[in-house]
């Protein structure tokens, strides 16, 4: 078991600098361009692939870091550069997380590398859970998966929404209901391989922030996937369904198991945005003169920055704790993963708003990046579980009461 330490080891420090340099020299200079284009930044993903940042090998290295800190460190640094581009680079990782959480080692070995492709042939992955009438309520998914025993195929039908890389991904990991009567206990995850007939992109969303990240509907119409594309295999699914029908408690749910592991990393992304805004507004406050002195000499400004820094550091501690607990296989008995995502997401919104306030009118115009960072930050109180859902999870965990 790796001891928890605030001192990063040599490998982590090297990764931190490597990703920060890429964020500083490549990502941040391109952030405004791709935010305005609202398109997937393929040239940036290409560069990330060429240096090994966008790769299954790098994600595997992060997943096997015994402290659990390497992925949140990389996510914070890349999002410090630009959150939309960071999601375009790391968005495929959520698909990998879905495979790792619900699939077999053999399935991860087969499909994990295909989520990224190679520098010569870039590929993307998507994790498709949310639906038009089932966002936070994952127990109400209507997308169905029906087994065709004669062909050993699963037939998927339904519509997914708010999907990162949705429709443009080569590998889609889709959560569907195989027994609607069992709610979330009757769900399973499936790989939809590249060029599978019956899967298509629906509406592409025009968003307030993270606009360099592609978000769209995924439409499944009699989409047939081979039996081996059921993550975990049919024997495991049949056993899980049998237990659920007998009223026995299930140890995990297809969607929630993935989100539990990814929430600290999402919190790290929010942390990167907050840190960028804090650093920018701190530099501005030192240089901006009003009434004959730098504005940071005024308590009204200095205290804002003190609070911003305190919340950022507290967020990082929560993210690192949850990441370390996850790597050690420790159960989140108090909703620690949700705590990290909740606090970091709300910190990003607060800090970016305060950064705009410190800069006044300059913070509100596009000449400076803080207005974009504020737009980017808001999604972190919404996706992968709203702040309200995170509080619900924490409240249930600490009370043992099924709070509604």
mmCIF file of C-alpha atoms in Angstrom:
data_model
loop_
_atom_site.group_PDB
_atom_site.id
_atom_site.type_symbol
_atom_site.label_atom_id
_atom_site.label_comp_id
_atom_site.label_asym_id
_atom_site.label_seq_id
_atom_site.Cartn_x
_atom_site.Cartn_y
_atom_site.Cartn_z
ATOM 1 C CA UNK A 1 0.000 0.000 0.000
ATOM 2 C CA UNK A 2 1.370 3.405 -0.986
ATOM 3 C CA UNK A 3 1.551 5.897 1.866
ATOM 4 C CA UNK A 4 -0.218 9.181 1.316
ATOM 5 C CA UNK A 5 2.243 12.024 0.881
ATOM 6 C CA UNK A 6 2.049 15.653 -0.152
ATOM 7 C CA UNK A 7 5.501 15.320 -1.730
ATOM 8 C CA UNK A 8 5.290 14.242 -5.355
ATOM 9 C CA UNK A 9 7.805 11.629 -6.437
ATOM 10 C CA UNK A 10 10.232 12.119 -9.305
ATOM 11 C CA UNK A 11 7.970 10.464 -11.895
ATOM 12 C CA UNK A 12 5.010 12.620 -10.887
ATOM 13 C CA UNK A 13 7.078 15.797 -10.968
ATOM 14 C CA UNK A 14 8.320 14.946 -14.449
ATOM 15 C CA UNK A 15 4.789 14.241 -15.674
ATOM 16 C CA UNK A 16 3.551 17.472 -14.097
ATOM 17 C CA UNK A 17 6.219 19.527 -15.873
ATOM 18 C CA UNK A 18 5.777 17.658 -19.167
ATOM 19 C CA UNK A 19 2.027 18.249 -19.255
ATOM 20 C CA UNK A 20 2.357 21.832 -18.007
ATOM 21 C CA UNK A 21 4.855 22.667 -20.747
ATOM 22 C CA UNK A 22 2.471 21.268 -23.373
ATOM 23 C CA UNK A 23 -0.416 23.207 -21.823
ATOM 24 C CA UNK A 24 1.590 26.427 -21.728
ATOM 25 C CA UNK A 25 3.205 26.207 -25.163
ATOM 26 C CA UNK A 26 0.510 24.466 -27.225
ATOM 27 C CA UNK A 27 -2.869 24.370 -25.489
ATOM 28 C CA UNK A 28 -3.321 27.830 -23.970
ATOM 29 C CA UNK A 29 -2.211 29.749 -27.088
ATOM 30 C CA UNK A 30 -4.817 27.804 -29.094
ATOM 31 C CA UNK A 31 -7.620 28.035 -26.544
ATOM 32 C CA UNK A 32 -9.368 31.140 -27.837
ATOM 33 C CA UNK A 33 -9.275 29.948 -31.459
ATOM 34 C CA UNK A 34 -10.952 26.604 -30.779
ATOM 35 C CA UNK A 35 -13.411 28.114 -28.306
ATOM 36 C CA UNK A 36 -14.638 30.409 -31.072
ATOM 37 C CA UNK A 37 -14.614 27.677 -33.717
ATOM 38 C CA UNK A 38 -16.568 25.293 -31.442
ATOM 39 C CA UNK A 39 -14.865 22.374 -33.168
ATOM 40 C CA UNK A 40 -12.771 19.425 -32.090
ATOM 41 C CA UNK A 41 -9.120 20.607 -32.125
ATOM 42 C CA UNK A 42 -7.755 17.771 -34.220
ATOM 43 C CA UNK A 43 -4.306 19.394 -34.730
ATOM 44 C CA UNK A 44 -3.835 19.680 -30.953
ATOM 45 C CA UNK A 45 -4.942 16.076 -30.385
ATOM 46 C CA UNK A 46 -2.478 15.074 -33.105
ATOM 47 C CA UNK A 47 0.369 16.841 -31.318
ATOM 48 C CA UNK A 48 -0.674 15.262 -28.015
ATOM 49 C CA UNK A 49 -0.637 11.853 -29.685
ATOM 50 C CA UNK A 50 2.799 12.405 -31.198
ATOM 51 C CA UNK A 51 4.360 13.094 -27.800
ATOM 52 C CA UNK A 52 2.477 10.222 -26.153
ATOM 53 C CA UNK A 53 0.080 12.316 -24.048
ATOM 54 C CA UNK A 54 -2.948 11.144 -26.035
ATOM 55 C CA UNK A 55 -2.381 7.405 -25.778
ATOM 56 C CA UNK A 56 -3.524 4.263 -24.017
ATOM 57 C CA UNK A 57 0.000 3.803 -22.682
ATOM 58 C CA UNK A 58 -0.133 7.139 -20.850
ATOM 59 C CA UNK A 59 -3.581 6.441 -19.414
ATOM 60 C CA UNK A 60 -2.399 3.004 -18.283
ATOM 61 C CA UNK A 61 0.630 4.592 -16.638
ATOM 62 C CA UNK A 62 -1.711 6.937 -14.763
ATOM 63 C CA UNK A 63 -4.121 4.156 -13.778
ATOM 64 C CA UNK A 64 -1.276 2.047 -12.369
ATOM 65 C CA UNK A 65 0.288 4.885 -10.386
ATOM 66 C CA UNK A 66 0.127 3.390 -6.860
ATOM 67 C CA UNK A 67 -0.631 6.789 -5.300
ATOM 68 C CA UNK A 68 -3.496 7.534 -7.716
ATOM 69 C CA UNK A 69 -2.260 11.095 -8.210
ATOM 70 C CA UNK A 70 -0.799 11.029 -11.704
ATOM 71 C CA UNK A 71 -4.099 11.424 -13.593
ATOM 72 C CA UNK A 72 -5.426 14.313 -11.471
ATOM 73 C CA UNK A 73 -2.043 16.030 -11.733
ATOM 74 C CA UNK A 74 -2.099 15.739 -15.538
ATOM 75 C CA UNK A 75 -5.759 16.789 -15.709
ATOM 76 C CA UNK A 76 -5.161 19.899 -13.602
ATOM 77 C CA UNK A 77 -2.214 21.008 -15.717
ATOM 78 C CA UNK A 78 -3.924 20.438 -19.055
ATOM 79 C CA UNK A 79 -7.113 22.196 -17.929
ATOM 80 C CA UNK A 80 -4.961 25.068 -16.691
ATOM 81 C CA UNK A 81 -4.139 25.494 -20.376
ATOM 82 C CA UNK A 82 -7.712 25.202 -21.698
ATOM 83 C CA UNK A 83 -10.525 23.052 -20.360
ATOM 84 C CA UNK A 84 -12.258 22.501 -23.713
ATOM 85 C CA UNK A 85 -9.080 21.278 -25.375
ATOM 86 C CA UNK A 86 -8.248 19.222 -22.272
ATOM 87 C CA UNK A 87 -11.606 17.457 -22.560
ATOM 88 C CA UNK A 88 -10.927 16.766 -26.235
ATOM 89 C CA UNK A 89 -7.633 15.152 -25.266
ATOM 90 C CA UNK A 90 -8.792 13.326 -22.144
ATOM 91 C CA UNK A 91 -12.425 12.739 -23.174
ATOM 92 C CA UNK A 92 -11.552 9.319 -24.551
ATOM 93 C CA UNK A 93 -10.301 8.364 -21.098
ATOM 94 C CA UNK A 94 -13.883 8.223 -19.822
ATOM 95 C CA UNK A 95 -14.609 5.517 -22.382
ATOM 96 C CA UNK A 96 -11.554 3.623 -21.162
ATOM 97 C CA UNK A 97 -12.745 4.068 -17.569
ATOM 98 C CA UNK A 98 -16.095 2.554 -18.555
ATOM 99 C CA UNK A 99 -14.342 -0.470 -20.009
ATOM 100 C CA UNK A 100 -11.978 -0.825 -17.050
ATOM 101 C CA UNK A 101 -14.792 -0.520 -14.490
ATOM 102 C CA UNK A 102 -17.183 -2.992 -16.104
ATOM 103 C CA UNK A 103 -15.172 -5.157 -18.483
ATOM 104 C CA UNK A 104 -12.672 -7.974 -18.261
ATOM 105 C CA UNK A 105 -8.920 -7.625 -18.508
ATOM 106 C CA UNK A 106 -9.103 -9.149 -21.983
ATOM 107 C CA UNK A 107 -11.693 -6.595 -23.094
ATOM 108 C CA UNK A 108 -9.606 -3.704 -21.782
ATOM 109 C CA UNK A 109 -6.538 -5.080 -23.560
ATOM 110 C CA UNK A 110 -8.485 -5.401 -26.825
ATOM 111 C CA UNK A 111 -10.469 -2.161 -26.817
ATOM 112 C CA UNK A 112 -8.381 0.224 -24.703
ATOM 113 C CA UNK A 113 -5.759 0.975 -27.389
ATOM 114 C CA UNK A 114 -8.518 1.422 -29.982
ATOM 115 C CA UNK A 115 -9.950 4.271 -27.915
ATOM 116 C CA UNK A 116 -6.902 6.339 -28.909
ATOM 117 C CA UNK A 117 -5.561 4.835 -32.105
ATOM 118 C CA UNK A 118 -2.082 5.883 -33.183
ATOM 119 C CA UNK A 119 -0.425 9.152 -34.285
ATOM 120 C CA UNK A 120 -0.951 7.919 -37.856
ATOM 121 C CA UNK A 121 -4.641 7.188 -37.260
ATOM 122 C CA UNK A 122 -6.194 9.083 -34.358
ATOM 123 C CA UNK A 123 -9.290 7.485 -32.806
ATOM 124 C CA UNK A 124 -11.715 8.713 -30.143
ATOM 125 C CA UNK A 125 -13.888 7.063 -27.514
ATOM 126 C CA UNK A 126 -17.159 8.095 -25.882
ATOM 127 C CA UNK A 127 -19.026 6.993 -22.770
ATOM 128 C CA UNK A 128 -22.779 7.205 -23.392
ATOM 129 C CA UNK A 129 -25.063 7.212 -20.353
ATOM 130 C CA UNK A 130 -27.299 10.313 -20.130
ATOM 131 C CA UNK A 131 -30.586 10.452 -21.999
ATOM 132 C CA UNK A 132 -33.106 13.216 -22.754
ATOM 133 C CA UNK A 133 -35.305 12.083 -19.852
ATOM 134 C CA UNK A 134 -32.599 10.527 -17.690
ATOM 135 C CA UNK A 135 -29.738 12.838 -16.804
ATOM 136 C CA UNK A 136 -29.051 12.621 -13.093
ATOM 137 C CA UNK A 137 -31.592 9.789 -12.772
ATOM 138 C CA UNK A 138 -29.549 6.988 -14.348
ATOM 139 C CA UNK A 139 -32.029 4.418 -13.050
ATOM 140 C CA UNK A 140 -34.544 5.603 -15.664
ATOM 141 C CA UNK A 141 -32.570 4.830 -18.816
ATOM 142 C CA UNK A 142 -34.799 3.893 -21.749
ATOM 143 C CA UNK A 143 -32.113 2.685 -24.124
ATOM 144 C CA UNK A 144 -32.708 -1.053 -24.458
ATOM 145 C CA UNK A 145 -30.386 -3.921 -25.172
ATOM 146 C CA UNK A 146 -32.078 -7.153 -26.280
ATOM 147 C CA UNK A 147 -30.132 -10.371 -26.719
ATOM 148 C CA UNK A 148 -30.560 -12.256 -30.010
ATOM 149 C CA UNK A 149 -29.441 -15.706 -28.976
ATOM 150 C CA UNK A 150 -29.611 -17.148 -32.497
ATOM 151 C CA UNK A 151 -26.883 -14.768 -33.659
ATOM 152 C CA UNK A 152 -25.166 -14.124 -30.323
ATOM 153 C CA UNK A 153 -25.764 -10.400 -30.798
ATOM 154 C CA UNK A 154 -27.161 -7.585 -28.685
ATOM 155 C CA UNK A 155 -29.584 -5.177 -30.366
ATOM 156 C CA UNK A 156 -29.422 -1.615 -29.019
ATOM 157 C CA UNK A 157 -32.140 1.003 -29.455
ATOM 158 C CA UNK A 158 -32.399 4.445 -27.883
ATOM 159 C CA UNK A 159 -31.011 7.972 -27.781
ATOM 160 C CA UNK A 160 -28.172 9.234 -25.618
ATOM 161 C CA UNK A 161 -27.520 12.916 -25.024
ATOM 162 C CA UNK A 162 -24.822 15.267 -23.691
ATOM 163 C CA UNK A 163 -22.186 12.775 -24.855
ATOM 164 C CA UNK A 164 -18.565 13.928 -25.077
ATOM 165 C CA UNK A 165 -17.258 12.808 -28.507
ATOM 166 C CA UNK A 166 -20.750 11.488 -29.202
ATOM 167 C CA UNK A 167 -21.231 10.326 -32.774
ATOM 168 C CA UNK A 168 -17.682 11.183 -33.871
ATOM 169 C CA UNK A 169 -16.049 8.575 -31.629
ATOM 170 C CA UNK A 170 -14.718 5.339 -33.072
ATOM 171 C CA UNK A 171 -15.484 3.407 -29.876
ATOM 172 C CA UNK A 172 -18.739 4.074 -28.017
ATOM 173 C CA UNK A 173 -19.276 2.551 -24.571
ATOM 174 C CA UNK A 174 -23.057 2.496 -24.145
ATOM 175 C CA UNK A 175 -24.971 1.834 -20.938
ATOM 176 C CA UNK A 176 -28.371 0.256 -21.674
ATOM 177 C CA UNK A 177 -31.171 -1.493 -19.838
ATOM 178 C CA UNK A 178 -31.473 -5.249 -20.304
ATOM 179 C CA UNK A 179 -34.246 -5.576 -17.708
ATOM 180 C CA UNK A 180 -36.149 -2.285 -17.199
ATOM 181 C CA UNK A 181 -38.067 -3.707 -14.248
ATOM 182 C CA UNK A 182 -34.862 -3.821 -12.213
ATOM 183 C CA UNK A 183 -33.978 -0.142 -12.704
ATOM 184 C CA UNK A 184 -30.264 0.578 -12.502
ATOM 185 C CA UNK A 185 -29.605 -3.019 -11.362
ATOM 186 C CA UNK A 186 -30.869 -4.204 -14.747
ATOM 187 C CA UNK A 187 -28.328 -2.253 -16.779
ATOM 188 C CA UNK A 188 -25.195 -3.325 -18.605
ATOM 189 C CA UNK A 189 -22.426 -1.688 -20.635
ATOM 190 C CA UNK A 190 -21.630 -2.480 -24.261
ATOM 191 C CA UNK A 191 -18.844 -1.704 -26.706
ATOM 192 C CA UNK A 192 -20.053 -0.394 -30.043
ATOM 193 C CA UNK A 193 -17.062 -0.986 -32.382
ATOM 194 C CA UNK A 194 -16.009 1.349 -35.210
ATOM 195 C CA UNK A 195 -18.215 1.469 -38.318
ATOM 196 C CA UNK A 196 -21.067 -0.438 -36.668
ATOM 197 C CA UNK A 197 -24.345 0.077 -38.592
ATOM 198 C CA UNK A 198 -27.189 1.601 -36.609
ATOM 199 C CA UNK A 199 -25.262 4.182 -34.562
ATOM 200 C CA UNK A 200 -25.209 7.829 -35.615
ATOM 201 C CA UNK A 201 -24.760 11.346 -34.339
ATOM 202 C CA UNK A 202 -27.893 13.318 -33.529
ATOM 203 C CA UNK A 203 -27.925 16.966 -32.554
ATOM 204 C CA UNK A 204 -24.578 18.618 -31.846
ATOM 205 C CA UNK A 205 -24.944 21.067 -28.969
ATOM 206 C CA UNK A 206 -23.740 24.668 -29.000
ATOM 207 C CA UNK A 207 -22.529 25.261 -25.471
ATOM 208 C CA UNK A 208 -21.783 28.116 -23.098
ATOM 209 C CA UNK A 209 -18.301 26.797 -22.347
ATOM 210 C CA UNK A 210 -15.773 24.005 -23.031
ATOM 211 C CA UNK A 211 -16.661 24.654 -26.660
ATOM 212 C CA UNK A 212 -13.586 22.921 -28.095
ATOM 213 C CA UNK A 213 -15.038 19.669 -26.755
ATOM 214 C CA UNK A 214 -17.596 17.980 -29.010
ATOM 215 C CA UNK A 215 -20.919 17.254 -27.262
ATOM 216 C CA UNK A 216 -23.807 15.608 -29.112
ATOM 217 C CA UNK A 217 -26.621 13.087 -29.127
ATOM 218 C CA UNK A 218 -25.964 9.468 -30.041
ATOM 219 C CA UNK A 219 -28.793 7.659 -31.800
ATOM 220 C CA UNK A 220 -29.013 3.853 -31.727
ATOM 221 C CA UNK A 221 -31.408 2.241 -34.214
ATOM 222 C CA UNK A 222 -31.327 -1.565 -34.288
ATOM 223 C CA UNK A 223 -27.619 -1.313 -33.616
ATOM 224 C CA UNK A 224 -26.250 -4.853 -33.448
ATOM 225 C CA UNK A 225 -23.070 -5.655 -31.564
ATOM 226 C CA UNK A 226 -21.458 -9.085 -31.110
ATOM 227 C CA UNK A 227 -22.008 -10.935 -27.856
ATOM 228 C CA UNK A 228 -18.397 -10.448 -26.809
ATOM 229 C CA UNK A 229 -19.004 -6.676 -26.760
ATOM 230 C CA UNK A 230 -21.033 -7.017 -23.556
ATOM 231 C CA UNK A 231 -18.630 -5.736 -20.919
ATOM 232 C CA UNK A 232 -17.963 -8.335 -18.269
ATOM 233 C CA UNK A 233 -19.537 -11.131 -20.315
ATOM 234 C CA UNK A 234 -22.969 -12.732 -20.302
ATOM 235 C CA UNK A 235 -22.322 -15.148 -17.446
ATOM 236 C CA UNK A 236 -21.512 -12.278 -15.122
ATOM 237 C CA UNK A 237 -24.559 -10.329 -16.301
ATOM 238 C CA UNK A 238 -26.887 -13.292 -15.840
ATOM 239 C CA UNK A 239 -25.563 -13.787 -12.320
ATOM 240 C CA UNK A 240 -26.064 -10.106 -11.495
ATOM 241 C CA UNK A 241 -29.619 -10.103 -12.864
ATOM 242 C CA UNK A 242 -30.481 -13.256 -10.934
ATOM 243 C CA UNK A 243 -29.289 -11.683 -7.694
ATOM 244 C CA UNK A 244 -31.285 -8.546 -8.403
ATOM 245 C CA UNK A 245 -34.461 -10.528 -9.116
ATOM 246 C CA UNK A 246 -34.023 -12.311 -5.810
ATOM 247 C CA UNK A 247 -33.826 -8.951 -4.075
ATOM 248 C CA UNK A 248 -30.160 -9.292 -3.189
ATOM 249 C CA UNK A 249 -28.023 -6.199 -3.154
ATOM 250 C CA UNK A 250 -25.845 -5.530 -6.184
ATOM 251 C CA UNK A 251 -22.276 -4.489 -5.551
ATOM 252 C CA UNK A 252 -22.181 -2.017 -8.453
ATOM 253 C CA UNK A 253 -24.119 -0.356 -11.231
ATOM 254 C CA UNK A 254 -22.823 -0.032 -14.789
ATOM 255 C CA UNK A 255 -22.837 3.775 -14.926
ATOM 256 C CA UNK A 256 -22.229 4.639 -11.283
ATOM 257 C CA UNK A 257 -19.144 2.445 -10.993
ATOM 258 C CA UNK A 258 -17.482 4.478 -13.754
ATOM 259 C CA UNK A 259 -18.508 7.836 -12.301
ATOM 260 C CA UNK A 260 -17.277 6.911 -8.810
ATOM 261 C CA UNK A 261 -13.764 6.473 -10.177
ATOM 262 C CA UNK A 262 -13.776 9.489 -12.496
ATOM 263 C CA UNK A 263 -15.148 12.190 -10.198
ATOM 264 C CA UNK A 264 -11.805 13.136 -8.582
ATOM 265 C CA UNK A 265 -10.277 13.543 -12.046
ATOM 266 C CA UNK A 266 -13.188 15.767 -13.088
ATOM 267 C CA UNK A 267 -12.575 17.760 -9.922
ATOM 268 C CA UNK A 268 -8.941 18.127 -10.979
ATOM 269 C CA UNK A 269 -10.058 19.617 -14.293
ATOM 270 C CA UNK A 270 -12.139 22.224 -12.453
ATOM 271 C CA UNK A 271 -9.145 22.868 -10.225
ATOM 272 C CA UNK A 272 -7.018 23.650 -13.274
ATOM 273 C CA UNK A 273 -9.489 26.287 -14.462
ATOM 274 C CA UNK A 274 -9.650 27.861 -10.999
ATOM 275 C CA UNK A 275 -5.873 27.980 -10.712
ATOM 276 C CA UNK A 276 -5.528 29.621 -14.120
ATOM 277 C CA UNK A 277 -8.007 32.355 -13.182
ATOM 278 C CA UNK A 278 -6.421 32.900 -9.773
ATOM 279 C CA UNK A 279 -2.914 33.249 -11.174
ATOM 280 C CA UNK A 280 -4.045 35.596 -13.941
ATOM 281 C CA UNK A 281 -6.021 37.875 -11.629
ATOM 282 C CA UNK A 282 -3.195 37.866 -9.029
ATOM 283 C CA UNK A 283 -0.726 39.102 -11.650
ATOM 284 C CA UNK A 284 -3.260 41.693 -12.804
ATOM 285 C CA UNK A 285 -3.851 42.933 -9.250
ATOM 286 C CA UNK A 286 -0.119 43.432 -8.733
ATOM 287 C CA UNK A 287 0.238 45.454 -11.935
ATOM 288 C CA UNK A 288 -3.026 47.402 -12.063
ATOM 289 C CA UNK A 289 -2.764 50.817 -10.443
ATOM 290 C CA UNK A 290 -5.674 52.832 -9.084
ATOM 291 C CA UNK A 291 -5.562 55.876 -6.832
ATOM 292 C CA UNK A 292 -1.796 55.824 -6.948
ATOM 293 C CA UNK A 293 -1.151 52.234 -5.845
ATOM 294 C CA UNK A 294 -1.468 48.608 -6.996
ATOM 295 C CA UNK A 295 -5.010 47.385 -6.366
ATOM 296 C CA UNK A 296 -3.719 44.351 -4.456
ATOM 297 C CA UNK A 297 -2.767 46.746 -1.663
ATOM 298 C CA UNK A 298 -6.468 47.163 -0.977
ATOM 299 C CA UNK A 299 -7.979 44.621 1.427
ATOM 300 C CA UNK A 300 -11.069 44.274 -0.778
ATOM 301 C CA UNK A 301 -8.880 42.790 -3.508
ATOM 302 C CA UNK A 302 -6.264 41.063 -1.367
ATOM 303 C CA UNK A 303 -8.878 39.215 0.692
ATOM 304 C CA UNK A 304 -10.592 37.942 -2.456
ATOM 305 C CA UNK A 305 -7.304 36.491 -3.644
ATOM 306 C CA UNK A 306 -6.606 34.973 -0.223
ATOM 307 C CA UNK A 307 -9.980 33.212 -0.270
ATOM 308 C CA UNK A 308 -9.469 32.069 -3.864
ATOM 309 C CA UNK A 309 -6.107 30.509 -3.033
ATOM 310 C CA UNK A 310 -7.486 28.837 0.083
ATOM 311 C CA UNK A 311 -10.371 27.244 -1.791
ATOM 312 C CA UNK A 312 -8.063 26.057 -4.595
ATOM 313 C CA UNK A 313 -5.689 24.357 -2.170
ATOM 314 C CA UNK A 314 -8.586 22.810 -0.236
ATOM 315 C CA UNK A 315 -10.005 21.481 -3.503
ATOM 316 C CA UNK A 316 -6.689 19.899 -4.402
ATOM 317 C CA UNK A 317 -6.501 18.173 -1.034
ATOM 318 C CA UNK A 318 -9.974 16.699 -1.525
ATOM 319 C CA UNK A 319 -9.126 15.580 -5.077
ATOM 320 C CA UNK A 320 -5.836 13.996 -4.030
ATOM 321 C CA UNK A 321 -7.403 12.256 -1.031
ATOM 322 C CA UNK A 322 -10.160 10.707 -3.139
ATOM 323 C CA UNK A 323 -7.701 9.734 -5.875
ATOM 324 C CA UNK A 324 -5.399 8.074 -3.349
ATOM 325 C CA UNK A 325 -8.324 6.251 -1.716
ATOM 326 C CA UNK A 326 -9.449 4.973 -5.108
ATOM 327 C CA UNK A 327 -5.977 3.674 -5.944
ATOM 328 C CA UNK A 328 -5.828 1.855 -2.597
ATOM 329 C CA UNK A 329 -9.241 0.276 -3.054
ATOM 330 C CA UNK A 330 -10.615 2.151 -0.059
ATOM 331 C CA UNK A 331 -14.375 2.550 -0.020
ATOM 332 C CA UNK A 332 -15.789 6.080 -0.206
ATOM 333 C CA UNK A 333 -17.702 5.692 3.050
ATOM 334 C CA UNK A 334 -18.470 9.421 3.278
ATOM 335 C CA UNK A 335 -18.826 10.158 -0.428
ATOM 336 C CA UNK A 336 -15.227 11.339 -0.700
ATOM 337 C CA UNK A 337 -15.230 11.142 -4.511
ATOM 338 C CA UNK A 338 -18.356 13.283 -4.644
ATOM 339 C CA UNK A 339 -16.876 15.710 -2.110
ATOM 340 C CA UNK A 340 -13.889 16.334 -4.363
ATOM 341 C CA UNK A 341 -15.955 16.941 -7.479
ATOM 342 C CA UNK A 342 -18.542 19.051 -5.647
ATOM 343 C CA UNK A 343 -16.091 21.375 -3.930
ATOM 344 C CA UNK A 344 -13.682 21.734 -6.847
ATOM 345 C CA UNK A 345 -16.508 22.415 -9.314
ATOM 346 C CA UNK A 346 -18.088 25.092 -7.160
ATOM 347 C CA UNK A 347 -14.649 26.536 -6.418
ATOM 348 C CA UNK A 348 -13.979 26.938 -10.140
ATOM 349 C CA UNK A 349 -17.209 28.896 -10.596
ATOM 350 C CA UNK A 350 -16.499 31.072 -7.557
ATOM 351 C CA UNK A 351 -12.853 31.753 -8.369
ATOM 352 C CA UNK A 352 -13.449 32.627 -12.021
ATOM 353 C CA UNK A 353 -16.264 34.993 -11.055
ATOM 354 C CA UNK A 354 -14.039 36.671 -8.474
ATOM 355 C CA UNK A 355 -11.275 36.965 -11.084
ATOM 356 C CA UNK A 356 -13.666 38.877 -13.343
ATOM 357 C CA UNK A 357 -14.646 41.117 -10.413
ATOM 358 C CA UNK A 358 -11.016 41.879 -9.612
ATOM 359 C CA UNK A 359 -10.355 42.863 -13.220
ATOM 360 C CA UNK A 360 -13.577 44.846 -13.579
ATOM 361 C CA UNK A 361 -14.511 45.660 -17.141
ATOM 362 C CA UNK A 362 -11.307 44.098 -18.444
ATOM 363 C CA UNK A 363 -12.391 40.772 -17.004
ATOM 364 C CA UNK A 364 -15.636 40.897 -18.959
ATOM 365 C CA UNK A 365 -14.152 41.330 -22.427
ATOM 366 C CA UNK A 366 -12.560 38.744 -24.691
ATOM 367 C CA UNK A 367 -9.219 40.510 -24.695
ATOM 368 C CA UNK A 368 -8.547 38.624 -21.471
ATOM 369 C CA UNK A 369 -9.207 34.878 -20.952
ATOM 370 C CA UNK A 370 -11.010 35.044 -17.600
ATOM 371 C CA UNK A 371 -14.449 35.448 -19.214
ATOM 372 C CA UNK A 372 -13.896 32.180 -21.099
ATOM 373 C CA UNK A 373 -12.644 30.435 -17.971
ATOM 374 C CA UNK A 374 -15.829 31.510 -16.195
ATOM 375 C CA UNK A 375 -17.926 30.071 -19.018
ATOM 376 C CA UNK A 376 -15.877 26.880 -18.959
ATOM 377 C CA UNK A 377 -16.186 26.472 -15.193
ATOM 378 C CA UNK A 378 -19.964 26.232 -14.950
ATOM 379 C CA UNK A 379 -20.259 22.768 -16.483
ATOM 380 C CA UNK A 380 -18.324 21.339 -13.535
ATOM 381 C CA UNK A 381 -21.345 21.877 -11.295
ATOM 382 C CA UNK A 382 -23.517 20.011 -13.813
ATOM 383 C CA UNK A 383 -21.968 17.098 -15.706
ATOM 384 C CA UNK A 384 -21.007 13.732 -14.192
ATOM 385 C CA UNK A 385 -23.520 14.469 -11.450
ATOM 386 C CA UNK A 386 -24.819 17.922 -10.558
ATOM 387 C CA UNK A 387 -23.816 19.596 -7.311
ATOM 388 C CA UNK A 388 -27.207 18.604 -5.951
ATOM 389 C CA UNK A 389 -26.596 14.936 -6.800
ATOM 390 C CA UNK A 390 -23.142 15.075 -5.192
ATOM 391 C CA UNK A 391 -24.686 16.455 -1.995
ATOM 392 C CA UNK A 392 -27.290 13.696 -2.114
ATOM 393 C CA UNK A 393 -24.590 11.025 -2.407
ATOM 394 C CA UNK A 394 -22.607 12.532 0.466
ATOM 395 C CA UNK A 395 -25.696 12.920 2.653
ATOM 396 C CA UNK A 396 -26.732 9.304 2.084
ATOM 397 C CA UNK A 397 -23.205 8.090 2.803
ATOM 398 C CA UNK A 398 -22.781 9.954 6.086
ATOM 399 C CA UNK A 399 -26.327 9.294 7.366
ATOM 400 C CA UNK A 400 -27.132 5.829 6.112
ATOM 401 C CA UNK A 401 -30.569 7.230 5.270
ATOM 402 C CA UNK A 402 -32.084 7.026 1.788
ATOM 403 C CA UNK A 403 -32.550 10.783 1.429
ATOM 404 C CA UNK A 404 -34.630 11.833 -1.586
#
